[in-house]
Amino acid sequence: MIVNTAAYHFVPLSDADALNAVLLERAKTQELRGTILVAGEGINLFLAGSREGIDAFYAALKADPRFADMRVKYSYSQMQPFARLKAKLKTEIISFRRDDGQPLDFPRAPSVAPATVQRWLQQGHDDEGKRVVMLDTRNEQEFAHGTFEGALTLPIGKFTDLPAALEPHREGLADATVVSFCTGGIRCEKAALWMQNDGMHNVLQLEGGILGYFEEVGGQGYDGRCFVFDERVALDAELKPLVDRDESQVA
């Protein structure tokens, strides 16, 4: 069984280059595959391997006080979904290129727990009686595999396209509680922060993204699967992959 993980954490890093090298070496030692992204604003990880290797890697990482409270999301597969291990030093761990959407420069935008969103979707409004609009901050390739029922999706090819694509919808969202979401939380964290700073004070971010929602409450209110950028293609509400093959059984 392969343990798949997704994790990110925004924290100032003055040693990004050195940390990138350390994390790469640790992942190699534990025979993990996937992607390590490091920038001055934090880290973004997609790693898969044995239970022992994953546990050892994250135990060492969380021993660093800067990452002690980082949330790691887990799923499981028969196949290793990554072909190799790579580590990159980046300007941003998720590229947005908006000065008003940088988590290290502003207080975090308000978030909402999966269980609360599930309840709002069931009752058709938030706790104040306002309609709820789920705002998908992912691209067209991703939401083609699935999204929240009735979600506002935007015709974007990359995350940096989001501000311009959202512009025509802003007036129509003024009377709603808007919940921004993405795969694991990193994009909706930047998006919600930017929207708050740009005058949209009715926006929340879904804590943990779609994967966190699946993990905590299942798939109620979600239609389809969640696209992931690896060979599993997409995960269902039970975090099971669309494509899964035990490579040891292949002749």
PDB file of C-alpha atoms in Angstrom:
ATOM      1  CA  MET A   1       0.000   0.000   0.000  1.00  0.00           C
ATOM      2  CA  ILE A   2       1.276   3.448  -0.970  1.00  0.00           C
ATOM      3  CA  VAL A   3       0.617   6.407   1.339  1.00  0.00           C
ATOM      4  CA  ASN A   4      -0.037   9.627  -0.584  1.00  0.00           C
ATOM      5  CA  THR A   5       0.281  13.007   1.099  1.00  0.00           C
ATOM      6  CA  ALA A   6      -0.463  16.630   0.329  1.00  0.00           C
ATOM      7  CA  ALA A   7       0.648  19.430   2.631  1.00  0.00           C
ATOM      8  CA  TYR A   8       1.481  23.103   2.534  1.00  0.00           C
ATOM      9  CA  HIS A   9       2.423  25.730   5.072  1.00  0.00           C
ATOM     10  CA  PHE A  10       2.917  29.459   4.764  1.00  0.00           C
ATOM     11  CA  VAL A  11       5.798  30.612   6.959  1.00  0.00           C
ATOM     12  CA  PRO A  12       8.727  32.999   6.362  1.00  0.00           C
ATOM     13  CA  LEU A  13      11.804  31.069   5.248  1.00  0.00           C
ATOM     14  CA  SER A  14      15.162  32.819   5.178  1.00  0.00           C
ATOM     15  CA  ASP A  15      16.854  29.493   4.417  1.00  0.00           C
ATOM     16  CA  ALA A  16      14.668  28.360   1.503  1.00  0.00           C
ATOM     17  CA  ASP A  17      17.572  27.165  -0.639  1.00  0.00           C
ATOM     18  CA  ALA A  18      19.167  25.128   2.137  1.00  0.00           C
ATOM     19  CA  LEU A  19      15.821  23.740   3.283  1.00  0.00           C
ATOM     20  CA  ASN A  20      15.012  22.642  -0.256  1.00  0.00           C
ATOM     21  CA  ALA A  21      18.214  20.588  -0.346  1.00  0.00           C
ATOM     22  CA  VAL A  22      17.565  19.090   3.101  1.00  0.00           C
ATOM     23  CA  LEU A  23      14.020  18.029   2.240  1.00  0.00           C
ATOM     24  CA  LEU A  24      15.136  16.510  -1.039  1.00  0.00           C
ATOM     25  CA  GLU A  25      17.797  14.448   0.725  1.00  0.00           C
ATOM     26  CA  ARG A  26      15.365  13.297   3.421  1.00  0.00           C
ATOM     27  CA  ALA A  27      12.814  12.245   0.804  1.00  0.00           C
ATOM     28  CA  LYS A  28      15.498  10.349  -1.120  1.00  0.00           C
ATOM     29  CA  THR A  29      16.574   8.561   2.055  1.00  0.00           C
ATOM     30  CA  GLN A  30      12.995   7.430   2.683  1.00  0.00           C
ATOM     31  CA  GLU A  31      12.542   6.408  -1.000  1.00  0.00           C
ATOM     32  CA  LEU A  32       9.663   8.824  -1.517  1.00  0.00           C
ATOM     33  CA  ARG A  33       8.513  10.206  -4.861  1.00  0.00           C
ATOM     34  CA  GLY A  34       6.625  13.376  -5.684  1.00  0.00           C
ATOM     35  CA  THR A  35       7.241  17.098  -5.607  1.00  0.00           C
ATOM     36  CA  ILE A  36       8.780  19.421  -3.042  1.00  0.00           C
ATOM     37  CA  LEU A  37       8.270  23.153  -3.613  1.00  0.00           C
ATOM     38  CA  VAL A  38      10.054  25.652  -1.383  1.00  0.00           C
ATOM     39  CA  ALA A  39       9.895  29.448  -1.462  1.00  0.00           C
ATOM     40  CA  GLY A  40      10.469  32.341   0.875  1.00  0.00           C
ATOM     41  CA  GLU A  41       6.746  32.131   1.748  1.00  0.00           C
ATOM     42  CA  GLY A  42       6.727  28.447   2.785  1.00  0.00           C
ATOM     43  CA  ILE A  43       6.540  24.885   1.450  1.00  0.00           C
ATOM     44  CA  ASN A  44       4.155  22.840  -0.683  1.00  0.00           C
ATOM     45  CA  LEU A  45       4.527  19.049  -0.719  1.00  0.00           C
ATOM     46  CA  PHE A  46       3.074  16.171  -2.719  1.00  0.00           C
ATOM     47  CA  LEU A  47       4.853  13.002  -1.604  1.00  0.00           C
ATOM     48  CA  ALA A  48       4.095   9.279  -1.720  1.00  0.00           C
ATOM     49  CA  GLY A  49       5.811   6.174  -0.422  1.00  0.00           C
ATOM     50  CA  SER A  50       5.719   3.538   2.284  1.00  0.00           C
ATOM     51  CA  ARG A  51       4.037   4.223   5.625  1.00  0.00           C
ATOM     52  CA  GLU A  52       7.408   4.048   7.360  1.00  0.00           C
ATOM     53  CA  GLY A  53       9.042   6.436   4.912  1.00  0.00           C
ATOM     54  CA  ILE A  54       6.197   8.963   5.008  1.00  0.00           C
ATOM     55  CA  ASP A  55       6.028   8.919   8.806  1.00  0.00           C
ATOM     56  CA  ALA A  56       9.790   9.391   9.132  1.00  0.00           C
ATOM     57  CA  PHE A  57       9.834  12.289   6.658  1.00  0.00           C
ATOM     58  CA  TYR A  58       7.024  14.226   8.313  1.00  0.00           C
ATOM     59  CA  ALA A  59       8.244  13.491  11.847  1.00  0.00           C
ATOM     60  CA  ALA A  60      11.562  15.121  10.983  1.00  0.00           C
ATOM     61  CA  LEU A  61       9.844  18.048   9.279  1.00  0.00           C
ATOM     62  CA  LYS A  62       7.458  18.702  12.164  1.00  0.00           C
ATOM     63  CA  ALA A  63      10.333  18.634  14.624  1.00  0.00           C
ATOM     64  CA  ASP A  64      11.150  22.041  13.116  1.00  0.00           C
ATOM     65  CA  PRO A  65       8.941  24.487  15.099  1.00  0.00           C
ATOM     66  CA  ARG A  66       8.108  26.360  11.890  1.00  0.00           C
ATOM     67  CA  PHE A  67       6.178  23.325  10.625  1.00  0.00           C
ATOM     68  CA  ALA A  68       4.921  21.818  13.876  1.00  0.00           C
ATOM     69  CA  ASP A  69       1.260  22.622  13.166  1.00  0.00           C
ATOM     70  CA  MET A  70       1.294  21.924   9.417  1.00  0.00           C
ATOM     71  CA  ARG A  71      -1.678  19.833   8.321  1.00  0.00           C
ATOM     72  CA  VAL A  72      -0.954  16.752   6.215  1.00  0.00           C
ATOM     73  CA  LYS A  73      -3.752  15.186   4.156  1.00  0.00           C
ATOM     74  CA  TYR A  74      -3.502  11.436   3.472  1.00  0.00           C
ATOM     75  CA  SER A  75      -4.907   9.045   0.891  1.00  0.00           C
ATOM     76  CA  TYR A  76      -3.953   5.523  -0.190  1.00  0.00           C
ATOM     77  CA  SER A  77      -3.376   3.603  -3.401  1.00  0.00           C
ATOM     78  CA  GLN A  78      -1.892   0.380  -4.729  1.00  0.00           C
ATOM     79  CA  MET A  79       0.199   2.297  -7.271  1.00  0.00           C
ATOM     80  CA  GLN A  80       2.993   4.813  -6.778  1.00  0.00           C
ATOM     81  CA  PRO A  81       1.417   7.856  -8.477  1.00  0.00           C
ATOM     82  CA  PHE A  82       4.665   9.736  -9.099  1.00  0.00           C
ATOM     83  CA  ALA A  83       7.336   8.722 -11.591  1.00  0.00           C
ATOM     84  CA  ARG A  84      10.184  10.410  -9.732  1.00  0.00           C
ATOM     85  CA  LEU A  85      11.161  12.775  -6.933  1.00  0.00           C
ATOM     86  CA  LYS A  86      11.882  16.431  -7.625  1.00  0.00           C
ATOM     87  CA  ALA A  87      12.484  19.513  -5.521  1.00  0.00           C
ATOM     88  CA  LYS A  88      12.231  23.086  -6.762  1.00  0.00           C
ATOM     89  CA  LEU A  89      13.055  26.488  -5.328  1.00  0.00           C
ATOM     90  CA  LYS A  90      10.251  28.871  -6.322  1.00  0.00           C
ATOM     91  CA  THR A  91       9.272  32.513  -6.023  1.00  0.00           C
ATOM     92  CA  GLU A  92       5.839  31.415  -4.725  1.00  0.00           C
ATOM     93  CA  ILE A  93       4.788  27.919  -3.667  1.00  0.00           C
ATOM     94  CA  ILE A  94       1.641  28.581  -5.700  1.00  0.00           C
ATOM     95  CA  SER A  95       1.977  31.321  -8.264  1.00  0.00           C
ATOM     96  CA  PHE A  96      -0.618  34.105  -7.964  1.00  0.00           C
ATOM     97  CA  ARG A  97       1.434  37.251  -8.642  1.00  0.00           C
ATOM     98  CA  ARG A  98      -0.825  39.500  -6.581  1.00  0.00           C
ATOM     99  CA  ASP A  99       0.716  41.699  -3.900  1.00  0.00           C
ATOM    100  CA  ASP A 100      -2.653  41.825  -2.122  1.00  0.00           C
ATOM    101  CA  GLY A 101      -2.935  38.020  -2.011  1.00  0.00           C
ATOM    102  CA  GLN A 102       0.247  37.114  -0.142  1.00  0.00           C
ATOM    103  CA  PRO A 103      -0.388  35.267   3.155  1.00  0.00           C
ATOM    104  CA  LEU A 104       2.779  36.483   4.858  1.00  0.00           C
ATOM    105  CA  ASP A 105       1.826  40.127   4.351  1.00  0.00           C
ATOM    106  CA  PHE A 106      -1.735  40.103   5.716  1.00  0.00           C
ATOM    107  CA  PRO A 107      -3.830  38.344   8.387  1.00  0.00           C
ATOM    108  CA  ARG A 108      -5.316  35.095   7.136  1.00  0.00           C
ATOM    109  CA  ALA A 109      -8.758  35.412   5.531  1.00  0.00           C
ATOM    110  CA  PRO A 110     -11.624  33.845   7.517  1.00  0.00           C
ATOM    111  CA  SER A 111     -12.134  30.135   6.971  1.00  0.00           C
ATOM    112  CA  VAL A 112     -15.047  27.756   7.365  1.00  0.00           C
ATOM    113  CA  ALA A 113     -14.930  24.116   8.459  1.00  0.00           C
ATOM    114  CA  PRO A 114     -16.104  21.303   6.157  1.00  0.00           C
ATOM    115  CA  ALA A 115     -18.850  20.258   8.579  1.00  0.00           C
ATOM    116  CA  THR A 116     -20.270  23.788   8.545  1.00  0.00           C
ATOM    117  CA  VAL A 117     -20.214  23.943   4.748  1.00  0.00           C
ATOM    118  CA  GLN A 118     -21.923  20.566   4.584  1.00  0.00           C
ATOM    119  CA  ARG A 119     -24.680  21.830   6.875  1.00  0.00           C
ATOM    120  CA  TRP A 120     -25.090  25.050   4.897  1.00  0.00           C
ATOM    121  CA  LEU A 121     -25.409  23.111   1.658  1.00  0.00           C
ATOM    122  CA  GLN A 122     -27.998  20.814   3.228  1.00  0.00           C
ATOM    123  CA  GLN A 123     -30.137  23.686   4.520  1.00  0.00           C
ATOM    124  CA  GLY A 124     -29.646  25.875   1.447  1.00  0.00           C
ATOM    125  CA  HIS A 125     -28.266  28.931   3.273  1.00  0.00           C
ATOM    126  CA  ASP A 126     -25.755  29.961   5.911  1.00  0.00           C
ATOM    127  CA  ASP A 127     -26.596  30.486   9.596  1.00  0.00           C
ATOM    128  CA  GLU A 128     -27.744  34.041   8.902  1.00  0.00           C
ATOM    129  CA  GLY A 129     -30.082  32.958   6.116  1.00  0.00           C
ATOM    130  CA  LYS A 130     -27.866  34.179   3.263  1.00  0.00           C
ATOM    131  CA  ARG A 131     -27.477  32.085   0.130  1.00  0.00           C
ATOM    132  CA  VAL A 132     -24.160  30.255  -0.170  1.00  0.00           C
ATOM    133  CA  VAL A 133     -22.101  30.311  -3.358  1.00  0.00           C
ATOM    134  CA  MET A 134     -19.256  27.816  -3.676  1.00  0.00           C
ATOM    135  CA  LEU A 135     -16.496  29.461  -5.729  1.00  0.00           C
ATOM    136  CA  ASP A 136     -14.167  27.043  -7.531  1.00  0.00           C
ATOM    137  CA  THR A 137     -10.686  28.575  -7.817  1.00  0.00           C
ATOM    138  CA  ARG A 138      -9.319  25.664  -9.897  1.00  0.00           C
ATOM    139  CA  ASN A 139      -8.889  25.530 -13.660  1.00  0.00           C
ATOM    140  CA  GLU A 140     -11.144  24.014 -16.323  1.00  0.00           C
ATOM    141  CA  GLN A 141      -9.176  20.756 -16.557  1.00  0.00           C
ATOM    142  CA  GLU A 142      -9.714  20.182 -12.847  1.00  0.00           C
ATOM    143  CA  PHE A 143     -13.378  21.011 -12.396  1.00  0.00           C
ATOM    144  CA  ALA A 144     -14.256  18.940 -15.463  1.00  0.00           C
ATOM    145  CA  HIS A 145     -13.789  15.914 -13.180  1.00  0.00           C
ATOM    146  CA  GLY A 146     -16.105  17.275 -10.505  1.00  0.00           C
ATOM    147  CA  THR A 147     -17.008  20.217  -8.294  1.00  0.00           C
ATOM    148  CA  PHE A 148     -19.558  21.200  -5.666  1.00  0.00           C
ATOM    149  CA  GLU A 149     -23.127  21.090  -6.930  1.00  0.00           C
ATOM    150  CA  GLY A 150     -24.082  24.502  -8.310  1.00  0.00           C
ATOM    151  CA  ALA A 151     -20.589  25.920  -7.801  1.00  0.00           C
ATOM    152  CA  LEU A 152     -19.440  29.001  -9.673  1.00  0.00           C
ATOM    153  CA  THR A 153     -16.682  27.794 -12.001  1.00  0.00           C
ATOM    154  CA  LEU A 154     -14.550  30.143 -14.075  1.00  0.00           C
ATOM    155  CA  PRO A 155     -13.057  29.629 -17.561  1.00  0.00           C
ATOM    156  CA  ILE A 156      -9.426  29.763 -16.475  1.00  0.00           C
ATOM    157  CA  GLY A 157      -6.377  27.796 -17.519  1.00  0.00           C
ATOM    158  CA  LYS A 158      -4.181  28.851 -14.615  1.00  0.00           C
ATOM    159  CA  PHE A 159      -4.597  30.341 -11.158  1.00  0.00           C
ATOM    160  CA  THR A 160      -3.242  33.754 -12.144  1.00  0.00           C
ATOM    161  CA  ASP A 161      -6.255  34.139 -14.486  1.00  0.00           C
ATOM    162  CA  LEU A 162      -8.716  34.096 -11.594  1.00  0.00           C
ATOM    163  CA  PRO A 163      -8.997  37.836 -10.747  1.00  0.00           C
ATOM    164  CA  ALA A 164      -9.948  38.852 -14.289  1.00  0.00           C
ATOM    165  CA  ALA A 165     -12.343  35.897 -14.703  1.00  0.00           C
ATOM    166  CA  LEU A 166     -14.116  36.697 -11.427  1.00  0.00           C
ATOM    167  CA  GLU A 167     -14.666  40.368 -12.239  1.00  0.00           C
ATOM    168  CA  PRO A 168     -17.979  39.953 -14.170  1.00  0.00           C
ATOM    169  CA  HIS A 169     -19.478  38.001 -11.246  1.00  0.00           C
ATOM    170  CA  ARG A 170     -18.591  40.266  -8.344  1.00  0.00           C
ATOM    171  CA  GLU A 171     -21.768  42.345  -8.318  1.00  0.00           C
ATOM    172  CA  GLY A 172     -23.923  39.237  -8.427  1.00  0.00           C
ATOM    173  CA  LEU A 173     -22.111  37.765  -5.423  1.00  0.00           C
ATOM    174  CA  ALA A 174     -22.610  40.790  -3.189  1.00  0.00           C
ATOM    175  CA  ASP A 175     -25.635  39.346  -1.336  1.00  0.00           C
ATOM    176  CA  ALA A 176     -24.153  35.865  -0.836  1.00  0.00           C
ATOM    177  CA  THR A 177     -21.749  34.127   1.496  1.00  0.00           C
ATOM    178  CA  VAL A 178     -18.987  33.065  -0.878  1.00  0.00           C
ATOM    179  CA  VAL A 179     -16.909  29.991   0.006  1.00  0.00           C
ATOM    180  CA  SER A 180     -13.760  29.716  -2.087  1.00  0.00           C
ATOM    181  CA  PHE A 181     -12.305  26.245  -2.502  1.00  0.00           C
ATOM    182  CA  CYS A 182      -9.590  24.326  -4.328  1.00  0.00           C
ATOM    183  CA  THR A 183      -7.950  20.906  -4.083  1.00  0.00           C
ATOM    184  CA  GLY A 184      -6.095  21.147  -0.786  1.00  0.00           C
ATOM    185  CA  GLY A 185      -6.555  24.718   0.410  1.00  0.00           C
ATOM    186  CA  ILE A 186      -3.511  26.568  -0.858  1.00  0.00           C
ATOM    187  CA  ARG A 187      -5.111  28.378  -3.801  1.00  0.00           C
ATOM    188  CA  CYS A 188      -8.334  29.268  -1.993  1.00  0.00           C
ATOM    189  CA  GLU A 189      -6.225  30.644   0.854  1.00  0.00           C
ATOM    190  CA  LYS A 190      -4.553  33.120  -1.490  1.00  0.00           C
ATOM    191  CA  ALA A 191      -7.754  33.768  -3.423  1.00  0.00           C
ATOM    192  CA  ALA A 192      -9.827  34.494  -0.305  1.00  0.00           C
ATOM    193  CA  LEU A 193      -7.132  36.812   1.016  1.00  0.00           C
ATOM    194  CA  TRP A 194      -6.987  38.712  -2.276  1.00  0.00           C
ATOM    195  CA  MET A 195     -10.780  39.019  -2.429  1.00  0.00           C
ATOM    196  CA  GLN A 196     -10.930  40.290   1.153  1.00  0.00           C
ATOM    197  CA  ASN A 197      -8.269  42.895   0.404  1.00  0.00           C
ATOM    198  CA  ASP A 198     -10.066  43.839  -2.803  1.00  0.00           C
ATOM    199  CA  GLY A 199     -13.300  44.704  -1.042  1.00  0.00           C
ATOM    200  CA  MET A 200     -15.172  41.386  -1.015  1.00  0.00           C
ATOM    201  CA  HIS A 201     -15.776  40.973   2.703  1.00  0.00           C
ATOM    202  CA  ASN A 202     -18.340  38.195   2.273  1.00  0.00           C
ATOM    203  CA  VAL A 203     -15.731  35.559   1.331  1.00  0.00           C
ATOM    204  CA  LEU A 204     -14.576  32.556   3.345  1.00  0.00           C
ATOM    205  CA  GLN A 205     -12.090  29.819   2.448  1.00  0.00           C
ATOM    206  CA  LEU A 206     -12.950  26.142   2.793  1.00  0.00           C
ATOM    207  CA  GLU A 207     -10.540  24.804   5.383  1.00  0.00           C
ATOM    208  CA  GLY A 208      -8.472  21.969   3.894  1.00  0.00           C
ATOM    209  CA  GLY A 209      -9.994  22.302   0.421  1.00  0.00           C
ATOM    210  CA  ILE A 210     -11.857  19.494  -1.313  1.00  0.00           C
ATOM    211  CA  LEU A 211      -9.535  16.819   0.045  1.00  0.00           C
ATOM    212  CA  GLY A 212     -10.128  18.062   3.578  1.00  0.00           C
ATOM    213  CA  TYR A 213     -13.890  18.058   2.922  1.00  0.00           C
ATOM    214  CA  PHE A 214     -13.778  14.461   1.656  1.00  0.00           C
ATOM    215  CA  GLU A 215     -11.614  13.435   4.606  1.00  0.00           C
ATOM    216  CA  GLU A 216     -13.842  14.999   7.249  1.00  0.00           C
ATOM    217  CA  VAL A 217     -17.427  14.734   5.961  1.00  0.00           C
ATOM    218  CA  GLY A 218     -17.435  12.710   2.733  1.00  0.00           C
ATOM    219  CA  GLY A 219     -18.917  13.800  -0.573  1.00  0.00           C
ATOM    220  CA  GLN A 220     -22.333  15.205   0.266  1.00  0.00           C
ATOM    221  CA  GLY A 221     -22.959  18.217  -1.963  1.00  0.00           C
ATOM    222  CA  TYR A 222     -20.058  17.381  -4.270  1.00  0.00           C
ATOM    223  CA  ASP A 223     -20.658  16.049  -7.776  1.00  0.00           C
ATOM    224  CA  GLY A 224     -17.938  13.822  -9.245  1.00  0.00           C
ATOM    225  CA  ARG A 225     -14.287  13.431  -8.317  1.00  0.00           C
ATOM    226  CA  CYS A 226     -11.428  15.701  -7.304  1.00  0.00           C
ATOM    227  CA  PHE A 227      -8.692  16.014  -9.923  1.00  0.00           C
ATOM    228  CA  VAL A 228      -5.122  15.511  -8.693  1.00  0.00           C
ATOM    229  CA  PHE A 229      -1.932  16.250 -10.601  1.00  0.00           C
ATOM    230  CA  ASP A 230      -0.495  12.733 -10.658  1.00  0.00           C
ATOM    231  CA  GLU A 231      -1.126   9.345 -12.221  1.00  0.00           C
ATOM    232  CA  ARG A 232      -4.194   8.639 -10.053  1.00  0.00           C
ATOM    233  CA  VAL A 233      -5.979  11.327 -12.123  1.00  0.00           C
ATOM    234  CA  ALA A 234      -8.814  12.000  -9.660  1.00  0.00           C
ATOM    235  CA  LEU A 235     -10.075  10.895  -6.239  1.00  0.00           C
ATOM    236  CA  ASP A 236     -13.633  10.076  -5.221  1.00  0.00           C
ATOM    237  CA  ALA A 237     -15.256  11.127  -1.952  1.00  0.00           C
ATOM    238  CA  GLU A 238     -13.684   8.113  -0.221  1.00  0.00           C
ATOM    239  CA  LEU A 239     -10.273   9.312  -1.477  1.00  0.00           C
ATOM    240  CA  LYS A 240      -9.999   6.326  -3.793  1.00  0.00           C
ATOM    241  CA  PRO A 241      -8.214   6.944  -7.124  1.00  0.00           C
ATOM    242  CA  LEU A 242      -9.753   6.785 -10.563  1.00  0.00           C
ATOM    243  CA  VAL A 243      -6.648   4.941 -11.785  1.00  0.00           C
ATOM    244  CA  ASP A 244      -4.938   2.483  -9.442  1.00  0.00           C
ATOM    245  CA  ARG A 245      -2.694  -0.388 -10.366  1.00  0.00           C
ATOM    246  CA  ASP A 246      -0.354  -2.422  -8.219  1.00  0.00           C
ATOM    247  CA  GLU A 247       2.822  -2.237 -10.295  1.00  0.00           C
ATOM    248  CA  SER A 248       4.206  -5.321  -8.576  1.00  0.00           C
ATOM    249  CA  GLN A 249       1.440  -7.338 -10.210  1.00  0.00           C
ATOM    250  CA  VAL A 250       2.232  -6.135 -13.728  1.00  0.00           C
ATOM    251  CA  ALA A 251       4.354  -8.534 -15.787  1.00  0.00           C
TER     252      ALA A 251
END
